[in-house]
Amino acid sequence: MVKIGVLGLQGAVREHIWAIEASGAEGIVIKRPDQLAEVDGLIIPGGESTTIRRLIDKYGFMEELKKFAAEGKAMFGTCAGLILLANDLVGYDEPHIGVMDVKVERNSFGRQRESFEADIDISGVAENFSAVFIRAPHIVEAGENVEVLAKHNDRIVAARDGQFLGCSFHPELTDDYRLMSYFVKMVEETKSKNFA
Ligand SMILES: NC(=O)CC[C@H](N)C(=O)O
């Protein structure tokens, strides 16, 4: 069974652990950088990206997260987590972790639509997936090796760049585990590749 960490600094952490365990992997809340060595894949949850970033710096996570990515391990950013993984952010000079080849805009669905639910098709993953968007970002541009997995209103809301998966919405807030199961498979694949 693969072990998947959830960065436990802020945001929807516990719900991700339940979803991981319902998808056939072991979930571990990551509170300290040295715990990253224990896991095969990592989820960066939704929350507030600026707050999570502040805590990443405060607890010395940044170099370790970059190392985790450089080791080829799978990472999944949901909502604020997607903002943290992106290598380009609209309106910012510098990205945060900056490992996924996408340009992301924050809070980009408009004020009147702060939160909403939409049925989306996620290519190769799930049809009629009920996606919960909360002050959600979207992917403005995807690099050439990035696979666009889902769109909502012509905006990219889920994508995969090799070992990196990102989505605008909160898959952990519904009991539909199809996207999480897809990530568990990604972790299994990257793990066997990294050991080969
Ligand atoms: N639900 C979320 O994760 C919201 C993301 C938040 N609006 C941000 O910019 O970080």
mmCIF file with all atom_site columns, C-alpha atoms and ligand atoms in Angstrom:
data_model
loop_
_atom_site.group_PDB
_atom_site.id
_atom_site.type_symbol
_atom_site.label_atom_id
_atom_site.label_alt_id
_atom_site.label_comp_id
_atom_site.label_asym_id
_atom_site.label_entity_id
_atom_site.label_seq_id
_atom_site.pdbx_PDB_ins_code
_atom_site.Cartn_x
_atom_site.Cartn_y
_atom_site.Cartn_z
_atom_site.occupancy
_atom_site.B_iso_or_equiv
_atom_site.pdbx_formal_charge
_atom_site.auth_seq_id
_atom_site.auth_comp_id
_atom_site.auth_asym_id
_atom_site.auth_atom_id
_atom_site.pdbx_PDB_model_num
ATOM   1   C CA . MET A 1 1   ? 0.000   0.000  0.000   1.00 0.00 ? 1   MET A CA 1
ATOM   2   C CA . VAL A 1 2   ? 1.437   3.424  -0.900  1.00 0.00 ? 2   VAL A CA 1
ATOM   3   C CA . LYS A 1 3   ? 1.671   6.170  1.709   1.00 0.00 ? 3   LYS A CA 1
ATOM   4   C CA . ILE A 1 4   ? 0.330   9.587  0.838   1.00 0.00 ? 4   ILE A CA 1
ATOM   5   C CA . GLY A 1 5   ? 0.996   12.685 2.903   1.00 0.00 ? 5   GLY A CA 1
ATOM   6   C CA . VAL A 1 6   ? -1.296  15.676 3.257   1.00 0.00 ? 6   VAL A CA 1
ATOM   7   C CA . LEU A 1 7   ? 0.502   18.921 4.005   1.00 0.00 ? 7   LEU A CA 1
ATOM   8   C CA . GLY A 1 8   ? -1.099  19.733 7.341   1.00 0.00 ? 8   GLY A CA 1
ATOM   9   C CA . LEU A 1 9   ? -0.361  23.422 7.830   1.00 0.00 ? 9   LEU A CA 1
ATOM   10  C CA . GLN A 1 10  ? -3.805  24.883 7.060   1.00 0.00 ? 10  GLN A CA 1
ATOM   11  C CA . GLY A 1 11  ? -6.945  23.980 5.162   1.00 0.00 ? 11  GLY A CA 1
ATOM   12  C CA . ALA A 1 12  ? -8.972  20.865 4.434   1.00 0.00 ? 12  ALA A CA 1
ATOM   13  C CA . VAL A 1 13  ? -6.528  18.267 5.757   1.00 0.00 ? 13  VAL A CA 1
ATOM   14  C CA . ARG A 1 14  ? -8.621  15.655 7.567   1.00 0.00 ? 14  ARG A CA 1
ATOM   15  C CA . GLU A 1 15  ? -11.077 15.228 4.673   1.00 0.00 ? 15  GLU A CA 1
ATOM   16  C CA . HIS A 1 16  ? -8.187  14.382 2.347   1.00 0.00 ? 16  HIS A CA 1
ATOM   17  C CA . ILE A 1 17  ? -6.961  11.716 4.764   1.00 0.00 ? 17  ILE A CA 1
ATOM   18  C CA . TRP A 1 18  ? -10.410 10.090 4.729   1.00 0.00 ? 18  TRP A CA 1
ATOM   19  C CA . ALA A 1 19  ? -10.492 10.226 0.915   1.00 0.00 ? 19  ALA A CA 1
ATOM   20  C CA . ILE A 1 20  ? -6.991  8.687  0.664   1.00 0.00 ? 20  ILE A CA 1
ATOM   21  C CA . GLU A 1 21  ? -7.978  5.861  2.984   1.00 0.00 ? 21  GLU A CA 1
ATOM   22  C CA . ALA A 1 22  ? -11.219 5.269  1.057   1.00 0.00 ? 22  ALA A CA 1
ATOM   23  C CA . SER A 1 23  ? -9.091  4.992  -2.114  1.00 0.00 ? 23  SER A CA 1
ATOM   24  C CA . GLY A 1 24  ? -6.834  2.188  -0.913  1.00 0.00 ? 24  GLY A CA 1
ATOM   25  C CA . ALA A 1 25  ? -3.761  4.039  0.352   1.00 0.00 ? 25  ALA A CA 1
ATOM   26  C CA . GLU A 1 26  ? -2.449  5.101  3.745   1.00 0.00 ? 26  GLU A CA 1
ATOM   27  C CA . GLY A 1 27  ? -2.871  8.803  4.612   1.00 0.00 ? 27  GLY A CA 1
ATOM   28  C CA . ILE A 1 28  ? -0.426  10.682 6.838   1.00 0.00 ? 28  ILE A CA 1
ATOM   29  C CA . VAL A 1 29  ? -0.759  14.284 8.046   1.00 0.00 ? 29  VAL A CA 1
ATOM   30  C CA . ILE A 1 30  ? 2.561   16.061 7.424   1.00 0.00 ? 30  ILE A CA 1
ATOM   31  C CA . LYS A 1 31  ? 3.408   18.607 10.094  1.00 0.00 ? 31  LYS A CA 1
ATOM   32  C CA . ARG A 1 32  ? 7.205   18.607 9.870   1.00 0.00 ? 32  ARG A CA 1
ATOM   33  C CA . PRO A 1 33  ? 9.511   18.616 6.821   1.00 0.00 ? 33  PRO A CA 1
ATOM   34  C CA . ASP A 1 34  ? 11.335  15.426 7.916   1.00 0.00 ? 34  ASP A CA 1
ATOM   35  C CA . GLN A 1 35  ? 8.036   13.490 7.639   1.00 0.00 ? 35  GLN A CA 1
ATOM   36  C CA . LEU A 1 36  ? 8.154   13.925 3.844   1.00 0.00 ? 36  LEU A CA 1
ATOM   37  C CA . ALA A 1 37  ? 10.714  11.111 3.696   1.00 0.00 ? 37  ALA A CA 1
ATOM   38  C CA . GLU A 1 38  ? 8.006   8.691  4.910   1.00 0.00 ? 38  GLU A CA 1
ATOM   39  C CA . VAL A 1 39  ? 5.573   9.238  2.025   1.00 0.00 ? 39  VAL A CA 1
ATOM   40  C CA . ASP A 1 40  ? 5.433   8.291  -1.652  1.00 0.00 ? 40  ASP A CA 1
ATOM   41  C CA . GLY A 1 41  ? 3.150   11.140 -2.718  1.00 0.00 ? 41  GLY A CA 1
ATOM   42  C CA . LEU A 1 42  ? 1.862   14.415 -1.315  1.00 0.00 ? 42  LEU A CA 1
ATOM   43  C CA . ILE A 1 43  ? -1.369  16.388 -1.385  1.00 0.00 ? 43  ILE A CA 1
ATOM   44  C CA . ILE A 1 44  ? -1.337  20.131 -0.879  1.00 0.00 ? 44  ILE A CA 1
ATOM   45  C CA . PRO A 1 45  ? -4.872  20.976 0.222   1.00 0.00 ? 45  PRO A CA 1
ATOM   46  C CA . GLY A 1 46  ? -7.133  23.933 -0.380  1.00 0.00 ? 46  GLY A CA 1
ATOM   47  C CA . GLY A 1 47  ? -7.207  26.780 2.087   1.00 0.00 ? 47  GLY A CA 1
ATOM   48  C CA . GLU A 1 48  ? -5.566  30.146 1.641   1.00 0.00 ? 48  GLU A CA 1
ATOM   49  C CA . SER A 1 49  ? -2.425  29.988 -0.487  1.00 0.00 ? 49  SER A CA 1
ATOM   50  C CA . THR A 1 50  ? -0.826  33.057 1.108   1.00 0.00 ? 50  THR A CA 1
ATOM   51  C CA . THR A 1 51  ? -1.316  31.575 4.594   1.00 0.00 ? 51  THR A CA 1
ATOM   52  C CA . ILE A 1 52  ? -0.057  28.126 3.580   1.00 0.00 ? 52  ILE A CA 1
ATOM   53  C CA . ARG A 1 53  ? 2.973   29.807 1.954   1.00 0.00 ? 53  ARG A CA 1
ATOM   54  C CA . ARG A 1 54  ? 3.717   31.752 5.126   1.00 0.00 ? 54  ARG A CA 1
ATOM   55  C CA . LEU A 1 55  ? 3.626   28.526 7.150   1.00 0.00 ? 55  LEU A CA 1
ATOM   56  C CA . ILE A 1 56  ? 5.751   26.686 4.558   1.00 0.00 ? 56  ILE A CA 1
ATOM   57  C CA . ASP A 1 57  ? 8.450   29.316 5.108   1.00 0.00 ? 57  ASP A CA 1
ATOM   58  C CA . LYS A 1 58  ? 7.980   29.461 8.855   1.00 0.00 ? 58  LYS A CA 1
ATOM   59  C CA . TYR A 1 59  ? 8.415   25.698 9.303   1.00 0.00 ? 59  TYR A CA 1
ATOM   60  C CA . GLY A 1 60  ? 11.221  25.291 6.761   1.00 0.00 ? 60  GLY A CA 1
ATOM   61  C CA . PHE A 1 61  ? 9.269   23.272 4.175   1.00 0.00 ? 61  PHE A CA 1
ATOM   62  C CA . MET A 1 62  ? 10.234  25.046 0.945   1.00 0.00 ? 62  MET A CA 1
ATOM   63  C CA . GLU A 1 63  ? 13.537  23.309 0.141   1.00 0.00 ? 63  GLU A CA 1
ATOM   64  C CA . GLU A 1 64  ? 12.142  19.933 1.202   1.00 0.00 ? 64  GLU A CA 1
ATOM   65  C CA . LEU A 1 65  ? 9.070   20.327 -1.010  1.00 0.00 ? 65  LEU A CA 1
ATOM   66  C CA . LYS A 1 66  ? 11.270  21.206 -3.993  1.00 0.00 ? 66  LYS A CA 1
ATOM   67  C CA . LYS A 1 67  ? 13.455  18.191 -3.241  1.00 0.00 ? 67  LYS A CA 1
ATOM   68  C CA . PHE A 1 68  ? 10.371  15.965 -3.026  1.00 0.00 ? 68  PHE A CA 1
ATOM   69  C CA . ALA A 1 69  ? 9.364   17.156 -6.510  1.00 0.00 ? 69  ALA A CA 1
ATOM   70  C CA . ALA A 1 70  ? 12.913  16.744 -7.866  1.00 0.00 ? 70  ALA A CA 1
ATOM   71  C CA . GLU A 1 71  ? 12.898  13.116 -6.660  1.00 0.00 ? 71  GLU A CA 1
ATOM   72  C CA . GLY A 1 72  ? 10.046  12.492 -9.091  1.00 0.00 ? 72  GLY A CA 1
ATOM   73  C CA . LYS A 1 73  ? 7.405   11.903 -6.441  1.00 0.00 ? 73  LYS A CA 1
ATOM   74  C CA . ALA A 1 74  ? 3.762   12.587 -7.245  1.00 0.00 ? 74  ALA A CA 1
ATOM   75  C CA . MET A 1 75  ? 2.098   15.745 -5.930  1.00 0.00 ? 75  MET A CA 1
ATOM   76  C CA . PHE A 1 76  ? -1.549  16.779 -6.059  1.00 0.00 ? 76  PHE A CA 1
ATOM   77  C CA . GLY A 1 77  ? -2.561  20.389 -5.438  1.00 0.00 ? 77  GLY A CA 1
ATOM   78  C CA . THR A 1 78  ? -6.223  21.149 -4.856  1.00 0.00 ? 78  THR A CA 1
ATOM   79  C CA . CYS A 1 79  ? -7.412  24.763 -5.073  1.00 0.00 ? 79  CYS A CA 1
ATOM   80  C CA . ALA A 1 80  ? -4.862  26.734 -2.988  1.00 0.00 ? 80  ALA A CA 1
ATOM   81  C CA . GLY A 1 81  ? -2.587  23.698 -3.483  1.00 0.00 ? 81  GLY A CA 1
ATOM   82  C CA . LEU A 1 82  ? -2.743  24.206 -7.256  1.00 0.00 ? 82  LEU A CA 1
ATOM   83  C CA . ILE A 1 83  ? -1.691  27.848 -6.741  1.00 0.00 ? 83  ILE A CA 1
ATOM   84  C CA . LEU A 1 84  ? 1.272   26.647 -4.669  1.00 0.00 ? 84  LEU A CA 1
ATOM   85  C CA . LEU A 1 85  ? 2.409   24.117 -7.321  1.00 0.00 ? 85  LEU A CA 1
ATOM   86  C CA . ALA A 1 86  ? 2.065   26.422 -10.380 1.00 0.00 ? 86  ALA A CA 1
ATOM   87  C CA . ASN A 1 87  ? 5.231   27.837 -11.936 1.00 0.00 ? 87  ASN A CA 1
ATOM   88  C CA . ASP A 1 88  ? 3.513   31.072 -12.978 1.00 0.00 ? 88  ASP A CA 1
ATOM   89  C CA . LEU A 1 89  ? 0.861   33.159 -11.193 1.00 0.00 ? 89  LEU A CA 1
ATOM   90  C CA . VAL A 1 90  ? -1.127  35.998 -12.716 1.00 0.00 ? 90  VAL A CA 1
ATOM   91  C CA . GLY A 1 91  ? -0.149  39.242 -10.944 1.00 0.00 ? 91  GLY A CA 1
ATOM   92  C CA . TYR A 1 92  ? 2.850   37.800 -9.055  1.00 0.00 ? 92  TYR A CA 1
ATOM   93  C CA . ASP A 1 93  ? 6.547   38.069 -9.940  1.00 0.00 ? 93  ASP A CA 1
ATOM   94  C CA . GLU A 1 94  ? 7.475   34.780 -8.304  1.00 0.00 ? 94  GLU A CA 1
ATOM   95  C CA . PRO A 1 95  ? 5.702   31.441 -8.020  1.00 0.00 ? 95  PRO A CA 1
ATOM   96  C CA . HIS A 1 96  ? 5.567   29.520 -4.731  1.00 0.00 ? 96  HIS A CA 1
ATOM   97  C CA . ILE A 1 97  ? 6.896   25.952 -5.115  1.00 0.00 ? 97  ILE A CA 1
ATOM   98  C CA . GLY A 1 98  ? 6.785   26.479 -8.885  1.00 0.00 ? 98  GLY A CA 1
ATOM   99  C CA . VAL A 1 99  ? 7.058   22.911 -10.173 1.00 0.00 ? 99  VAL A CA 1
ATOM   100 C CA . MET A 1 100 ? 3.956   22.410 -12.348 1.00 0.00 ? 100 MET A CA 1
ATOM   101 C CA . ASP A 1 101 ? 4.001   23.948 -15.822 1.00 0.00 ? 101 ASP A CA 1
ATOM   102 C CA . VAL A 1 102 ? 0.780   25.954 -15.592 1.00 0.00 ? 102 VAL A CA 1
ATOM   103 C CA . LYS A 1 103 ? -0.120  29.609 -15.229 1.00 0.00 ? 103 LYS A CA 1
ATOM   104 C CA . VAL A 1 104 ? -2.791  30.084 -12.573 1.00 0.00 ? 104 VAL A CA 1
ATOM   105 C CA . GLU A 1 105 ? -5.047  32.981 -11.682 1.00 0.00 ? 105 GLU A CA 1
ATOM   106 C CA . ARG A 1 106 ? -6.411  33.237 -8.134  1.00 0.00 ? 106 ARG A CA 1
ATOM   107 C CA . ASN A 1 107 ? -10.034 33.873 -7.168  1.00 0.00 ? 107 ASN A CA 1
ATOM   108 C CA . SER A 1 108 ? -10.921 33.931 -10.809 1.00 0.00 ? 108 SER A CA 1
ATOM   109 C CA . PHE A 1 109 ? -14.569 32.920 -10.944 1.00 0.00 ? 109 PHE A CA 1
ATOM   110 C CA . GLY A 1 110 ? -15.856 36.340 -9.824  1.00 0.00 ? 110 GLY A CA 1
ATOM   111 C CA . ARG A 1 111 ? -17.126 37.641 -6.532  1.00 0.00 ? 111 ARG A CA 1
ATOM   112 C CA . GLN A 1 112 ? -20.763 36.715 -7.067  1.00 0.00 ? 112 GLN A CA 1
ATOM   113 C CA . ARG A 1 113 ? -19.659 33.152 -7.577  1.00 0.00 ? 113 ARG A CA 1
ATOM   114 C CA . GLU A 1 114 ? -17.507 32.741 -4.507  1.00 0.00 ? 114 GLU A CA 1
ATOM   115 C CA . SER A 1 115 ? -18.597 29.170 -4.187  1.00 0.00 ? 115 SER A CA 1
ATOM   116 C CA . PHE A 1 116 ? -20.616 26.864 -6.368  1.00 0.00 ? 116 PHE A CA 1
ATOM   117 C CA . GLU A 1 117 ? -20.947 23.269 -7.420  1.00 0.00 ? 117 GLU A CA 1
ATOM   118 C CA . ALA A 1 118 ? -20.753 22.056 -11.004 1.00 0.00 ? 118 ALA A CA 1
ATOM   119 C CA . ASP A 1 119 ? -20.913 18.703 -12.747 1.00 0.00 ? 119 ASP A CA 1
ATOM   120 C CA . ILE A 1 120 ? -17.781 18.257 -14.802 1.00 0.00 ? 120 ILE A CA 1
ATOM   121 C CA . ASP A 1 121 ? -16.227 15.517 -16.910 1.00 0.00 ? 121 ASP A CA 1
ATOM   122 C CA . ILE A 1 122 ? -12.638 14.722 -16.000 1.00 0.00 ? 122 ILE A CA 1
ATOM   123 C CA . SER A 1 123 ? -10.975 13.119 -19.002 1.00 0.00 ? 123 SER A CA 1
ATOM   124 C CA . GLY A 1 124 ? -9.967  9.513  -18.375 1.00 0.00 ? 124 GLY A CA 1
ATOM   125 C CA . VAL A 1 125 ? -10.988 9.852  -14.714 1.00 0.00 ? 125 VAL A CA 1
ATOM   126 C CA . ALA A 1 126 ? -14.691 10.472 -14.194 1.00 0.00 ? 126 ALA A CA 1
ATOM   127 C CA . GLU A 1 127 ? -17.848 11.596 -15.926 1.00 0.00 ? 127 GLU A CA 1
ATOM   128 C CA . ASN A 1 128 ? -20.367 13.721 -14.023 1.00 0.00 ? 128 ASN A CA 1
ATOM   129 C CA . PHE A 1 129 ? -18.033 14.525 -11.209 1.00 0.00 ? 129 PHE A CA 1
ATOM   130 C CA . SER A 1 130 ? -19.623 16.907 -8.758  1.00 0.00 ? 130 SER A CA 1
ATOM   131 C CA . ALA A 1 131 ? -16.958 19.575 -8.194  1.00 0.00 ? 131 ALA A CA 1
ATOM   132 C CA . VAL A 1 132 ? -17.122 22.062 -5.314  1.00 0.00 ? 132 VAL A CA 1
ATOM   133 C CA . PHE A 1 133 ? -15.472 25.402 -6.111  1.00 0.00 ? 133 PHE A CA 1
ATOM   134 C CA . ILE A 1 134 ? -14.649 27.812 -3.252  1.00 0.00 ? 134 ILE A CA 1
ATOM   135 C CA . ARG A 1 135 ? -12.997 31.115 -4.207  1.00 0.00 ? 135 ARG A CA 1
ATOM   136 C CA . ALA A 1 136 ? -11.391 28.976 -6.835  1.00 0.00 ? 136 ALA A CA 1
ATOM   137 C CA . PRO A 1 137 ? -8.421  29.651 -9.090  1.00 0.00 ? 137 PRO A CA 1
ATOM   138 C CA . HIS A 1 138 ? -8.223  28.413 -12.678 1.00 0.00 ? 138 HIS A CA 1
ATOM   139 C CA . ILE A 1 139 ? -5.478  27.491 -15.103 1.00 0.00 ? 139 ILE A CA 1
ATOM   140 C CA . VAL A 1 140 ? -5.016  30.295 -17.622 1.00 0.00 ? 140 VAL A CA 1
ATOM   141 C CA . GLU A 1 141 ? -2.307  28.566 -19.649 1.00 0.00 ? 141 GLU A CA 1
ATOM   142 C CA . ALA A 1 142 ? -1.007  25.025 -19.671 1.00 0.00 ? 142 ALA A CA 1
ATOM   143 C CA . GLY A 1 143 ? 2.492   24.090 -20.866 1.00 0.00 ? 143 GLY A CA 1
ATOM   144 C CA . GLU A 1 144 ? 2.854   21.839 -23.910 1.00 0.00 ? 144 GLU A CA 1
ATOM   145 C CA . ASN A 1 145 ? 3.370   18.645 -21.928 1.00 0.00 ? 145 ASN A CA 1
ATOM   146 C CA . VAL A 1 146 ? 0.417   19.315 -19.690 1.00 0.00 ? 146 VAL A CA 1
ATOM   147 C CA . GLU A 1 147 ? -2.666  17.201 -20.150 1.00 0.00 ? 147 GLU A CA 1
ATOM   148 C CA . VAL A 1 148 ? -5.850  19.219 -19.686 1.00 0.00 ? 148 VAL A CA 1
ATOM   149 C CA . LEU A 1 149 ? -8.266  16.937 -17.810 1.00 0.00 ? 149 LEU A CA 1
ATOM   150 C CA . ALA A 1 150 ? -11.304 19.153 -17.221 1.00 0.00 ? 150 ALA A CA 1
ATOM   151 C CA . LYS A 1 151 ? -12.831 22.478 -18.125 1.00 0.00 ? 151 LYS A CA 1
ATOM   152 C CA . HIS A 1 152 ? -15.723 24.433 -16.678 1.00 0.00 ? 152 HIS A CA 1
ATOM   153 C CA . ASN A 1 153 ? -17.128 27.397 -18.648 1.00 0.00 ? 153 ASN A CA 1
ATOM   154 C CA . ASP A 1 154 ? -14.157 27.109 -21.014 1.00 0.00 ? 154 ASP A CA 1
ATOM   155 C CA . ARG A 1 155 ? -11.702 27.422 -18.147 1.00 0.00 ? 155 ARG A CA 1
ATOM   156 C CA . ILE A 1 156 ? -9.206  24.717 -17.312 1.00 0.00 ? 156 ILE A CA 1
ATOM   157 C CA . VAL A 1 157 ? -10.020 23.368 -13.851 1.00 0.00 ? 157 VAL A CA 1
ATOM   158 C CA . ALA A 1 158 ? -7.985  20.147 -13.751 1.00 0.00 ? 158 ALA A CA 1
ATOM   159 C CA . ALA A 1 159 ? -4.704  19.169 -15.387 1.00 0.00 ? 159 ALA A CA 1
ATOM   160 C CA . ARG A 1 160 ? -1.794  16.764 -15.145 1.00 0.00 ? 160 ARG A CA 1
ATOM   161 C CA . ASP A 1 161 ? 1.855   17.543 -15.810 1.00 0.00 ? 161 ASP A CA 1
ATOM   162 C CA . GLY A 1 162 ? 3.644   14.191 -15.462 1.00 0.00 ? 162 GLY A CA 1
ATOM   163 C CA . GLN A 1 163 ? 4.017   13.586 -11.730 1.00 0.00 ? 163 GLN A CA 1
ATOM   164 C CA . PHE A 1 164 ? 1.901   16.671 -10.871 1.00 0.00 ? 164 PHE A CA 1
ATOM   165 C CA . LEU A 1 165 ? -1.879  16.813 -10.673 1.00 0.00 ? 165 LEU A CA 1
ATOM   166 C CA . GLY A 1 166 ? -3.823  19.982 -9.974  1.00 0.00 ? 166 GLY A CA 1
ATOM   167 C CA . CYS A 1 167 ? -7.452  20.996 -9.737  1.00 0.00 ? 167 CYS A CA 1
ATOM   168 C CA . SER A 1 168 ? -9.370  24.196 -8.979  1.00 0.00 ? 168 SER A CA 1
ATOM   169 C CA . PHE A 1 169 ? -12.010 22.506 -6.868  1.00 0.00 ? 169 PHE A CA 1
ATOM   170 C CA . HIS A 1 170 ? -12.231 20.544 -3.611  1.00 0.00 ? 170 HIS A CA 1
ATOM   171 C CA . PRO A 1 171 ? -12.543 16.802 -4.364  1.00 0.00 ? 171 PRO A CA 1
ATOM   172 C CA . GLU A 1 172 ? -12.282 15.968 -0.645  1.00 0.00 ? 172 GLU A CA 1
ATOM   173 C CA . LEU A 1 173 ? -15.609 17.659 0.120   1.00 0.00 ? 173 LEU A CA 1
ATOM   174 C CA . THR A 1 174 ? -17.711 15.061 -1.665  1.00 0.00 ? 174 THR A CA 1
ATOM   175 C CA . ASP A 1 175 ? -17.667 11.305 -1.209  1.00 0.00 ? 175 ASP A CA 1
ATOM   176 C CA . ASP A 1 176 ? -16.758 10.709 -4.853  1.00 0.00 ? 176 ASP A CA 1
ATOM   177 C CA . TYR A 1 177 ? -13.282 9.189  -4.704  1.00 0.00 ? 177 TYR A CA 1
ATOM   178 C CA . ARG A 1 178 ? -12.624 8.759  -8.425  1.00 0.00 ? 178 ARG A CA 1
ATOM   179 C CA . LEU A 1 179 ? -10.122 11.618 -8.713  1.00 0.00 ? 179 LEU A CA 1
ATOM   180 C CA . MET A 1 180 ? -8.363  10.532 -5.530  1.00 0.00 ? 180 MET A CA 1
ATOM   181 C CA . SER A 1 181 ? -8.181  6.959  -6.856  1.00 0.00 ? 181 SER A CA 1
ATOM   182 C CA . TYR A 1 182 ? -6.587  8.359  -10.019 1.00 0.00 ? 182 TYR A CA 1
ATOM   183 C CA . PHE A 1 183 ? -3.980  10.131 -7.868  1.00 0.00 ? 183 PHE A CA 1
ATOM   184 C CA . VAL A 1 184 ? -3.336  6.960  -5.856  1.00 0.00 ? 184 VAL A CA 1
ATOM   185 C CA . LYS A 1 185 ? -2.560  5.222  -9.186  1.00 0.00 ? 185 LYS A CA 1
ATOM   186 C CA . MET A 1 186 ? -0.208  8.067  -10.124 1.00 0.00 ? 186 MET A CA 1
ATOM   187 C CA . VAL A 1 187 ? 1.610   7.598  -6.827  1.00 0.00 ? 187 VAL A CA 1
ATOM   188 C CA . GLU A 1 188 ? 1.891   3.837  -7.418  1.00 0.00 ? 188 GLU A CA 1
ATOM   189 C CA . GLU A 1 189 ? 3.249   4.434  -10.937 1.00 0.00 ? 189 GLU A CA 1
ATOM   190 C CA . THR A 1 190 ? 5.785   7.089  -9.920  1.00 0.00 ? 190 THR A CA 1
ATOM   191 C CA . LYS A 1 191 ? 6.892   4.941  -7.001  1.00 0.00 ? 191 LYS A CA 1
ATOM   192 C CA . SER A 1 192 ? 7.658   1.933  -9.184  1.00 0.00 ? 192 SER A CA 1
ATOM   193 C CA . LYS A 1 193 ? 9.347   4.170  -11.776 1.00 0.00 ? 193 LYS A CA 1
ATOM   194 C CA . ASN A 1 194 ? 11.535  5.840  -9.142  1.00 0.00 ? 194 ASN A CA 1
ATOM   195 C CA . PHE A 1 195 ? 12.661  2.448  -7.890  1.00 0.00 ? 195 PHE A CA 1
ATOM   196 C CA . ALA A 1 196 ? 13.265  0.967  -11.338 1.00 0.00 ? 196 ALA A CA 1
HETATM 197 N N1 . LIG B 2 .   ? -10.583 27.066 -1.576  1.00 0.00 ? 1   LIG B N1 1
HETATM 198 C C1 . LIG B 2 .   ? -9.375  27.515 -1.780  1.00 0.00 ? 1   LIG B C1 1
HETATM 199 O O1 . LIG B 2 .   ? -8.367  26.826 -1.623  1.00 0.00 ? 1   LIG B O1 1
HETATM 200 C C2 . LIG B 2 .   ? -9.306  28.961 -2.134  1.00 0.00 ? 1   LIG B C2 1
HETATM 201 C C3 . LIG B 2 .   ? -7.973  29.431 -2.623  1.00 0.00 ? 1   LIG B C3 1
HETATM 202 C C4 . LIG B 2 .   ? -7.778  30.864 -2.197  1.00 0.00 ? 1   LIG B C4 1
HETATM 203 N N2 . LIG B 2 .   ? -8.752  31.718 -2.805  1.00 0.00 ? 1   LIG B N2 1
HETATM 204 C C5 . LIG B 2 .   ? -6.356  31.310 -2.523  1.00 0.00 ? 1   LIG B C5 1
HETATM 205 O O2 . LIG B 2 .   ? -6.168  32.157 -3.312  1.00 0.00 ? 1   LIG B O2 1
HETATM 206 O O3 . LIG B 2 .   ? -5.448  30.780 -1.965  1.00 0.00 ? 1   LIG B O3 1
#
